[in-house]
Amino acid sequence: ARSGVIEAFTLAPEGAPDWARDPQTLWNAAEAAEKRKDARLAREVVLALPDATTPAVRHEIVAKLAQHLVDRYGVAVTAAIHAPSAEGDQRNHHAHILWTTRAVTPTGLGAKTTVLDEQKSGPEEVRHIRERAAWIISTRHEA
């Protein structure tokens, strides 16, 4: 319902229940899976997208990064591709990519994925996600 959203989609691991691909059901289940009121339900990446390309290429970039997160962490991902705002820089195409903190298994939401939270592995995982995003963009960017 947010303004400026061009497209939104949700991905889940192979074998995940069908409801894991429905964003409303997925995020309600993610909230219900937590015992604490202040639990983290999701992680987010905001991805700047190249302006000098087509909407189809921007979609492909976002879909590839989202699928990479699904494959690497076994989570469900909801991505929303946004148009530049009327008040801001007209080149600011971007995407918000949100993924569950819990793995998605054939039976539903499973254990928390903590690799991004750990002091030793967290910074390396963040670096990996940034490098993967840059690689995807560089291989699909059409000037």
Short mmCIF file of N, CA and C in Angstrom, two decimals:
data_model
loop_
_atom_site.label_atom_id
_atom_site.label_comp_id
_atom_site.label_asym_id
_atom_site.label_seq_id
_atom_site.Cartn_x
_atom_site.Cartn_y
_atom_site.Cartn_z
N ALA A 1 0.81 -1.20 0.00
CA ALA A 1 0.00 0.00 0.00
C ALA A 1 0.85 1.26 0.00
N ARG A 2 2.16 1.13 0.12
CA ARG A 2 3.03 2.31 0.13
C ARG A 2 3.10 2.91 -1.26
N SER A 3 3.22 4.22 -1.31
CA SER A 3 3.32 4.87 -2.62
C SER A 3 4.69 4.63 -3.22
N GLY A 4 4.75 4.65 -4.52
CA GLY A 4 6.01 4.48 -5.20
C GLY A 4 6.45 3.04 -5.41
N VAL A 5 5.69 2.08 -4.91
CA VAL A 5 6.05 0.68 -5.10
C VAL A 5 5.64 0.27 -6.51
N ILE A 6 6.63 -0.10 -7.30
CA ILE A 6 6.39 -0.53 -8.67
C ILE A 6 5.96 -1.99 -8.69
N GLU A 7 6.61 -2.76 -7.83
CA GLU A 7 6.37 -4.21 -7.84
C GLU A 7 6.84 -4.77 -6.52
N ALA A 8 6.17 -5.81 -6.04
CA ALA A 8 6.59 -6.53 -4.84
C ALA A 8 6.39 -8.02 -5.08
N PHE A 9 7.27 -8.82 -4.51
CA PHE A 9 7.15 -10.27 -4.64
C PHE A 9 7.80 -10.95 -3.45
N THR A 10 7.42 -12.19 -3.21
CA THR A 10 7.94 -12.96 -2.09
C THR A 10 8.46 -14.30 -2.60
N LEU A 11 9.64 -14.67 -2.14
CA LEU A 11 10.27 -15.94 -2.50
C LEU A 11 10.49 -16.76 -1.24
N ALA A 12 10.49 -18.07 -1.39
CA ALA A 12 10.74 -18.97 -0.27
C ALA A 12 11.56 -20.15 -0.78
N PRO A 13 12.21 -20.88 0.12
CA PRO A 13 12.99 -22.04 -0.31
C PRO A 13 12.13 -23.10 -0.97
N GLU A 14 12.76 -23.88 -1.82
CA GLU A 14 12.08 -25.01 -2.45
C GLU A 14 11.57 -25.94 -1.35
N GLY A 15 10.35 -26.41 -1.50
CA GLY A 15 9.77 -27.30 -0.50
C GLY A 15 9.07 -26.57 0.64
N ALA A 16 9.14 -25.26 0.66
CA ALA A 16 8.47 -24.49 1.72
C ALA A 16 6.96 -24.57 1.52
N PRO A 17 6.19 -24.41 2.58
CA PRO A 17 4.73 -24.41 2.42
C PRO A 17 4.29 -23.26 1.50
N ASP A 18 3.19 -23.43 0.82
CA ASP A 18 2.69 -22.41 -0.10
C ASP A 18 2.47 -21.07 0.60
N TRP A 19 2.02 -21.10 1.86
CA TRP A 19 1.75 -19.85 2.57
C TRP A 19 3.01 -18.99 2.73
N ALA A 20 4.17 -19.59 2.64
CA ALA A 20 5.42 -18.83 2.81
C ALA A 20 5.68 -17.88 1.65
N ARG A 21 4.93 -18.03 0.56
CA ARG A 21 5.06 -17.14 -0.60
C ARG A 21 3.98 -16.05 -0.62
N ASP A 22 3.10 -16.08 0.37
CA ASP A 22 2.09 -15.03 0.52
C ASP A 22 2.57 -14.07 1.60
N PRO A 23 2.88 -12.82 1.24
CA PRO A 23 3.51 -11.92 2.22
C PRO A 23 2.71 -11.71 3.51
N GLN A 24 1.41 -11.55 3.41
CA GLN A 24 0.62 -11.30 4.61
C GLN A 24 0.68 -12.50 5.55
N THR A 25 0.49 -13.69 4.99
CA THR A 25 0.52 -14.90 5.81
C THR A 25 1.93 -15.13 6.36
N LEU A 26 2.93 -14.94 5.53
CA LEU A 26 4.31 -15.14 5.96
C LEU A 26 4.66 -14.25 7.14
N TRP A 27 4.41 -12.96 7.04
CA TRP A 27 4.84 -12.04 8.09
C TRP A 27 3.98 -12.18 9.34
N ASN A 28 2.71 -12.58 9.19
CA ASN A 28 1.91 -12.89 10.38
C ASN A 28 2.47 -14.11 11.10
N ALA A 29 2.89 -15.12 10.32
CA ALA A 29 3.49 -16.32 10.92
C ALA A 29 4.83 -16.00 11.57
N ALA A 30 5.61 -15.13 10.95
CA ALA A 30 6.90 -14.73 11.53
C ALA A 30 6.69 -14.05 12.88
N GLU A 31 5.67 -13.21 12.96
CA GLU A 31 5.37 -12.54 14.23
C GLU A 31 4.87 -13.54 15.27
N ALA A 32 4.01 -14.46 14.85
CA ALA A 32 3.46 -15.45 15.78
C ALA A 32 4.52 -16.42 16.29
N ALA A 33 5.60 -16.62 15.53
CA ALA A 33 6.64 -17.57 15.92
C ALA A 33 7.51 -17.04 17.07
N GLU A 34 7.43 -15.76 17.33
CA GLU A 34 8.28 -15.17 18.36
C GLU A 34 7.57 -15.13 19.71
N LYS A 35 8.32 -15.35 20.76
CA LYS A 35 7.77 -15.31 22.11
C LYS A 35 7.90 -13.92 22.73
N ARG A 36 8.95 -13.22 22.38
CA ARG A 36 9.20 -11.89 22.96
C ARG A 36 8.54 -10.80 22.12
N LYS A 37 8.03 -9.80 22.78
CA LYS A 37 7.41 -8.67 22.09
C LYS A 37 8.42 -7.90 21.25
N ASP A 38 9.67 -7.85 21.71
CA ASP A 38 10.70 -7.06 21.03
C ASP A 38 11.60 -7.91 20.14
N ALA A 39 11.14 -9.08 19.75
CA ALA A 39 11.95 -9.97 18.90
C ALA A 39 12.11 -9.37 17.50
N ARG A 40 13.25 -9.63 16.91
CA ARG A 40 13.48 -9.22 15.53
C ARG A 40 12.81 -10.22 14.60
N LEU A 41 11.94 -9.71 13.73
CA LEU A 41 11.21 -10.57 12.80
C LEU A 41 11.91 -10.68 11.46
N ALA A 42 12.68 -9.64 11.11
CA ALA A 42 13.24 -9.58 9.76
C ALA A 42 14.55 -8.80 9.75
N ARG A 43 15.26 -9.00 8.67
CA ARG A 43 16.44 -8.18 8.34
C ARG A 43 16.11 -7.47 7.03
N GLU A 44 16.75 -6.33 6.79
CA GLU A 44 16.45 -5.57 5.58
C GLU A 44 17.72 -5.06 4.93
N VAL A 45 17.68 -5.07 3.61
CA VAL A 45 18.70 -4.43 2.79
C VAL A 45 17.97 -3.45 1.89
N VAL A 46 18.49 -2.24 1.79
CA VAL A 46 17.99 -1.29 0.81
C VAL A 46 19.03 -1.27 -0.31
N LEU A 47 18.59 -1.59 -1.51
CA LEU A 47 19.49 -1.76 -2.64
C LEU A 47 19.26 -0.65 -3.66
N ALA A 48 20.28 0.16 -3.92
CA ALA A 48 20.21 1.17 -4.98
C ALA A 48 20.28 0.45 -6.31
N LEU A 49 19.38 0.85 -7.23
CA LEU A 49 19.32 0.21 -8.54
C LEU A 49 19.74 1.19 -9.62
N PRO A 50 20.39 0.70 -10.67
CA PRO A 50 20.85 1.61 -11.73
C PRO A 50 19.68 2.28 -12.44
N ASP A 51 19.81 3.57 -12.62
CA ASP A 51 18.78 4.35 -13.32
C ASP A 51 18.85 4.11 -14.82
N ALA A 52 20.05 3.94 -15.33
CA ALA A 52 20.26 3.85 -16.77
C ALA A 52 20.04 2.43 -17.28
N THR A 53 18.94 1.84 -16.88
CA THR A 53 18.58 0.50 -17.33
C THR A 53 17.06 0.38 -17.38
N THR A 54 16.59 -0.76 -17.76
CA THR A 54 15.14 -0.94 -17.92
C THR A 54 14.52 -1.47 -16.62
N PRO A 55 13.21 -1.31 -16.47
CA PRO A 55 12.53 -1.92 -15.32
C PRO A 55 12.72 -3.43 -15.26
N ALA A 56 12.77 -4.09 -16.41
CA ALA A 56 12.97 -5.54 -16.43
C ALA A 56 14.33 -5.93 -15.86
N VAL A 57 15.36 -5.16 -16.18
CA VAL A 57 16.70 -5.45 -15.66
C VAL A 57 16.73 -5.17 -14.16
N ARG A 58 16.09 -4.08 -13.72
CA ARG A 58 16.04 -3.80 -12.28
C ARG A 58 15.34 -4.94 -11.55
N HIS A 59 14.25 -5.46 -12.11
CA HIS A 59 13.56 -6.61 -11.51
C HIS A 59 14.50 -7.81 -11.43
N GLU A 60 15.21 -8.07 -12.49
CA GLU A 60 16.13 -9.22 -12.51
C GLU A 60 17.21 -9.09 -11.43
N ILE A 61 17.75 -7.89 -11.26
CA ILE A 61 18.77 -7.66 -10.23
C ILE A 61 18.21 -7.98 -8.85
N VAL A 62 17.03 -7.44 -8.54
CA VAL A 62 16.42 -7.65 -7.23
C VAL A 62 16.08 -9.12 -7.04
N ALA A 63 15.51 -9.75 -8.05
CA ALA A 63 15.14 -11.17 -7.95
C ALA A 63 16.36 -12.05 -7.72
N LYS A 64 17.47 -11.74 -8.38
CA LYS A 64 18.69 -12.55 -8.20
C LYS A 64 19.24 -12.41 -6.79
N LEU A 65 19.26 -11.17 -6.25
CA LEU A 65 19.76 -11.00 -4.89
C LEU A 65 18.81 -11.67 -3.89
N ALA A 66 17.51 -11.51 -4.09
CA ALA A 66 16.54 -12.15 -3.20
C ALA A 66 16.70 -13.66 -3.22
N GLN A 67 16.84 -14.24 -4.39
CA GLN A 67 17.02 -15.69 -4.49
C GLN A 67 18.32 -16.13 -3.84
N HIS A 68 19.35 -15.32 -3.96
CA HIS A 68 20.62 -15.65 -3.30
C HIS A 68 20.44 -15.71 -1.77
N LEU A 69 19.68 -14.77 -1.21
CA LEU A 69 19.43 -14.78 0.23
C LEU A 69 18.62 -16.01 0.63
N VAL A 70 17.63 -16.38 -0.17
CA VAL A 70 16.84 -17.59 0.08
C VAL A 70 17.76 -18.81 0.09
N ASP A 71 18.60 -18.91 -0.92
CA ASP A 71 19.49 -20.07 -1.04
C ASP A 71 20.54 -20.12 0.06
N ARG A 72 21.12 -18.99 0.40
CA ARG A 72 22.22 -18.95 1.37
C ARG A 72 21.75 -19.20 2.80
N TYR A 73 20.60 -18.61 3.17
CA TYR A 73 20.16 -18.66 4.56
C TYR A 73 18.92 -19.54 4.79
N GLY A 74 18.27 -19.99 3.72
CA GLY A 74 17.08 -20.82 3.88
C GLY A 74 15.88 -20.06 4.42
N VAL A 75 15.79 -18.79 4.11
CA VAL A 75 14.74 -17.91 4.61
C VAL A 75 13.75 -17.55 3.51
N ALA A 76 12.67 -16.88 3.89
CA ALA A 76 11.74 -16.31 2.92
C ALA A 76 12.08 -14.83 2.77
N VAL A 77 11.89 -14.31 1.57
CA VAL A 77 12.27 -12.94 1.25
C VAL A 77 11.09 -12.23 0.58
N THR A 78 10.80 -11.03 1.04
CA THR A 78 9.85 -10.15 0.36
C THR A 78 10.62 -8.95 -0.15
N ALA A 79 10.47 -8.67 -1.43
CA ALA A 79 11.18 -7.55 -2.05
C ALA A 79 10.17 -6.58 -2.64
N ALA A 80 10.45 -5.29 -2.49
CA ALA A 80 9.61 -4.25 -3.08
C ALA A 80 10.50 -3.30 -3.86
N ILE A 81 10.21 -3.14 -5.13
CA ILE A 81 10.97 -2.23 -5.99
C ILE A 81 10.24 -0.89 -6.01
N HIS A 82 10.98 0.16 -5.70
CA HIS A 82 10.40 1.50 -5.59
C HIS A 82 10.87 2.41 -6.71
N ALA A 83 9.98 3.27 -7.15
CA ALA A 83 10.31 4.34 -8.09
C ALA A 83 10.89 5.50 -7.28
N PRO A 84 11.63 6.38 -7.94
CA PRO A 84 12.11 7.58 -7.25
C PRO A 84 10.92 8.41 -6.76
N SER A 85 11.09 9.07 -5.62
CA SER A 85 10.00 9.90 -5.11
C SER A 85 9.92 11.19 -5.92
N ALA A 86 8.75 11.77 -5.95
CA ALA A 86 8.52 13.00 -6.73
C ALA A 86 9.36 14.15 -6.19
N GLU A 87 9.65 14.14 -4.90
CA GLU A 87 10.39 15.25 -4.28
C GLU A 87 11.91 15.07 -4.34
N GLY A 88 12.37 13.87 -4.62
CA GLY A 88 13.80 13.60 -4.54
C GLY A 88 14.47 13.45 -5.89
N ASP A 89 15.64 12.85 -5.86
CA ASP A 89 16.44 12.59 -7.05
C ASP A 89 15.71 11.59 -7.94
N GLN A 90 15.48 11.95 -9.17
CA GLN A 90 14.72 11.10 -10.09
C GLN A 90 15.49 9.87 -10.54
N ARG A 91 16.73 9.75 -10.13
CA ARG A 91 17.53 8.55 -10.45
C ARG A 91 17.50 7.54 -9.31
N ASN A 92 16.75 7.83 -8.23
CA ASN A 92 16.78 6.99 -7.03
C ASN A 92 15.86 5.78 -7.12
N HIS A 93 16.08 4.93 -8.11
CA HIS A 93 15.40 3.64 -8.16
C HIS A 93 16.05 2.78 -7.07
N HIS A 94 15.24 2.08 -6.30
CA HIS A 94 15.80 1.26 -5.23
C HIS A 94 14.82 0.15 -4.85
N ALA A 95 15.31 -0.77 -4.07
CA ALA A 95 14.48 -1.88 -3.60
C ALA A 95 14.70 -2.07 -2.10
N HIS A 96 13.64 -2.45 -1.42
CA HIS A 96 13.71 -2.86 -0.03
C HIS A 96 13.57 -4.37 -0.04
N ILE A 97 14.56 -5.06 0.50
CA ILE A 97 14.55 -6.52 0.52
C ILE A 97 14.54 -6.94 1.99
N LEU A 98 13.45 -7.60 2.38
CA LEU A 98 13.21 -8.00 3.75
C LEU A 98 13.23 -9.52 3.83
N TRP A 99 13.97 -10.08 4.77
CA TRP A 99 13.95 -11.53 4.90
C TRP A 99 13.76 -11.97 6.34
N THR A 100 13.15 -13.12 6.50
CA THR A 100 12.83 -13.64 7.83
C THR A 100 14.10 -13.94 8.60
N THR A 101 14.02 -13.81 9.92
CA THR A 101 15.15 -14.18 10.76
C THR A 101 15.13 -15.68 11.06
N ARG A 102 14.04 -16.32 10.69
CA ARG A 102 13.94 -17.77 10.88
C ARG A 102 14.01 -18.48 9.53
N ALA A 103 14.64 -19.63 9.53
CA ALA A 103 14.67 -20.46 8.33
C ALA A 103 13.25 -20.94 8.04
N VAL A 104 12.97 -21.17 6.77
CA VAL A 104 11.67 -21.70 6.36
C VAL A 104 11.89 -23.14 5.90
N THR A 105 11.23 -24.05 6.58
CA THR A 105 11.37 -25.48 6.30
C THR A 105 10.08 -26.00 5.67
N PRO A 106 10.05 -27.23 5.22
CA PRO A 106 8.80 -27.78 4.67
C PRO A 106 7.65 -27.78 5.68
N THR A 107 7.95 -27.73 6.97
CA THR A 107 6.89 -27.72 7.98
C THR A 107 6.59 -26.32 8.51
N GLY A 108 7.27 -25.31 8.02
CA GLY A 108 7.01 -23.94 8.47
C GLY A 108 8.28 -23.23 8.90
N LEU A 109 8.11 -22.28 9.81
CA LEU A 109 9.26 -21.51 10.29
C LEU A 109 10.06 -22.33 11.28
N GLY A 110 11.37 -22.35 11.08
CA GLY A 110 12.25 -23.15 11.93
C GLY A 110 13.09 -22.29 12.85
N ALA A 111 14.32 -22.69 13.02
CA ALA A 111 15.24 -22.02 13.95
C ALA A 111 15.66 -20.65 13.43
N LYS A 112 16.07 -19.81 14.36
CA LYS A 112 16.60 -18.50 14.02
C LYS A 112 17.91 -18.68 13.23
N THR A 113 18.10 -17.84 12.23
CA THR A 113 19.37 -17.80 11.52
C THR A 113 20.22 -16.74 12.21
N THR A 114 21.30 -17.16 12.81
CA THR A 114 22.08 -16.24 13.64
C THR A 114 23.42 -15.85 13.03
N VAL A 115 23.74 -16.35 11.85
CA VAL A 115 25.05 -16.10 11.26
C VAL A 115 25.32 -14.59 11.10
N LEU A 116 24.29 -13.81 10.84
CA LEU A 116 24.47 -12.36 10.71
C LEU A 116 24.57 -11.65 12.05
N ASP A 117 24.18 -12.32 13.13
CA ASP A 117 24.21 -11.72 14.46
C ASP A 117 25.52 -11.98 15.19
N GLU A 118 26.20 -13.02 14.80
CA GLU A 118 27.40 -13.42 15.53
C GLU A 118 28.55 -12.47 15.26
N GLN A 119 29.31 -12.17 16.31
CA GLN A 119 30.41 -11.22 16.22
C GLN A 119 31.47 -11.65 15.21
N LYS A 120 31.72 -12.93 15.13
CA LYS A 120 32.76 -13.42 14.25
C LYS A 120 32.31 -13.48 12.78
N SER A 121 31.10 -14.01 12.54
CA SER A 121 30.64 -14.22 11.17
C SER A 121 29.81 -13.07 10.61
N GLY A 122 29.20 -12.27 11.46
CA GLY A 122 28.31 -11.21 11.01
C GLY A 122 28.93 -10.22 10.03
N PRO A 123 30.07 -9.61 10.38
CA PRO A 123 30.67 -8.65 9.45
C PRO A 123 31.05 -9.28 8.11
N GLU A 124 31.52 -10.51 8.14
CA GLU A 124 31.88 -11.19 6.89
C GLU A 124 30.64 -11.46 6.04
N GLU A 125 29.52 -11.82 6.67
CA GLU A 125 28.28 -12.06 5.94
C GLU A 125 27.75 -10.77 5.33
N VAL A 126 27.81 -9.67 6.06
CA VAL A 126 27.38 -8.38 5.52
C VAL A 126 28.24 -8.02 4.31
N ARG A 127 29.53 -8.22 4.42
CA ARG A 127 30.45 -7.97 3.30
C ARG A 127 30.09 -8.85 2.10
N HIS A 128 29.77 -10.10 2.38
CA HIS A 128 29.38 -11.03 1.30
C HIS A 128 28.12 -10.53 0.58
N ILE A 129 27.11 -10.12 1.33
CA ILE A 129 25.86 -9.63 0.72
C ILE A 129 26.14 -8.40 -0.14
N ARG A 130 26.96 -7.48 0.36
CA ARG A 130 27.30 -6.27 -0.41
C ARG A 130 28.04 -6.64 -1.69
N GLU A 131 29.00 -7.54 -1.58
CA GLU A 131 29.77 -7.95 -2.76
C GLU A 131 28.88 -8.67 -3.77
N ARG A 132 27.97 -9.51 -3.30
CA ARG A 132 27.07 -10.23 -4.20
C ARG A 132 26.16 -9.24 -4.92
N ALA A 133 25.64 -8.26 -4.19
CA ALA A 133 24.77 -7.25 -4.81
C ALA A 133 25.54 -6.47 -5.87
N ALA A 134 26.76 -6.06 -5.56
CA ALA A 134 27.57 -5.31 -6.52
C ALA A 134 27.86 -6.17 -7.76
N TRP A 135 28.15 -7.44 -7.54
CA TRP A 135 28.44 -8.32 -8.69
C TRP A 135 27.20 -8.48 -9.56
N ILE A 136 26.04 -8.71 -8.95
CA ILE A 136 24.81 -8.87 -9.72
C ILE A 136 24.54 -7.61 -10.54
N ILE A 137 24.67 -6.46 -9.91
CA ILE A 137 24.42 -5.19 -10.62
C ILE A 137 25.42 -5.02 -11.75
N SER A 138 26.68 -5.28 -11.49
CA SER A 138 27.71 -5.06 -12.53
C SER A 138 27.56 -5.99 -13.72
N THR A 139 27.03 -7.20 -13.48
CA THR A 139 26.87 -8.13 -14.59
C THR A 139 25.58 -7.92 -15.35
N ARG A 140 24.63 -7.17 -14.79
CA ARG A 140 23.34 -6.93 -15.47
C ARG A 140 23.13 -5.48 -15.86
N HIS A 141 24.01 -4.61 -15.48
CA HIS A 141 23.81 -3.18 -15.75
C HIS A 141 23.99 -2.91 -17.24
N GLU A 142 22.97 -2.34 -17.85
CA GLU A 142 23.04 -1.96 -19.26
C GLU A 142 23.02 -0.45 -19.34
N ALA A 143 24.12 0.14 -19.72
CA ALA A 143 24.21 1.60 -19.78
C ALA A 143 23.49 2.14 -21.00
#
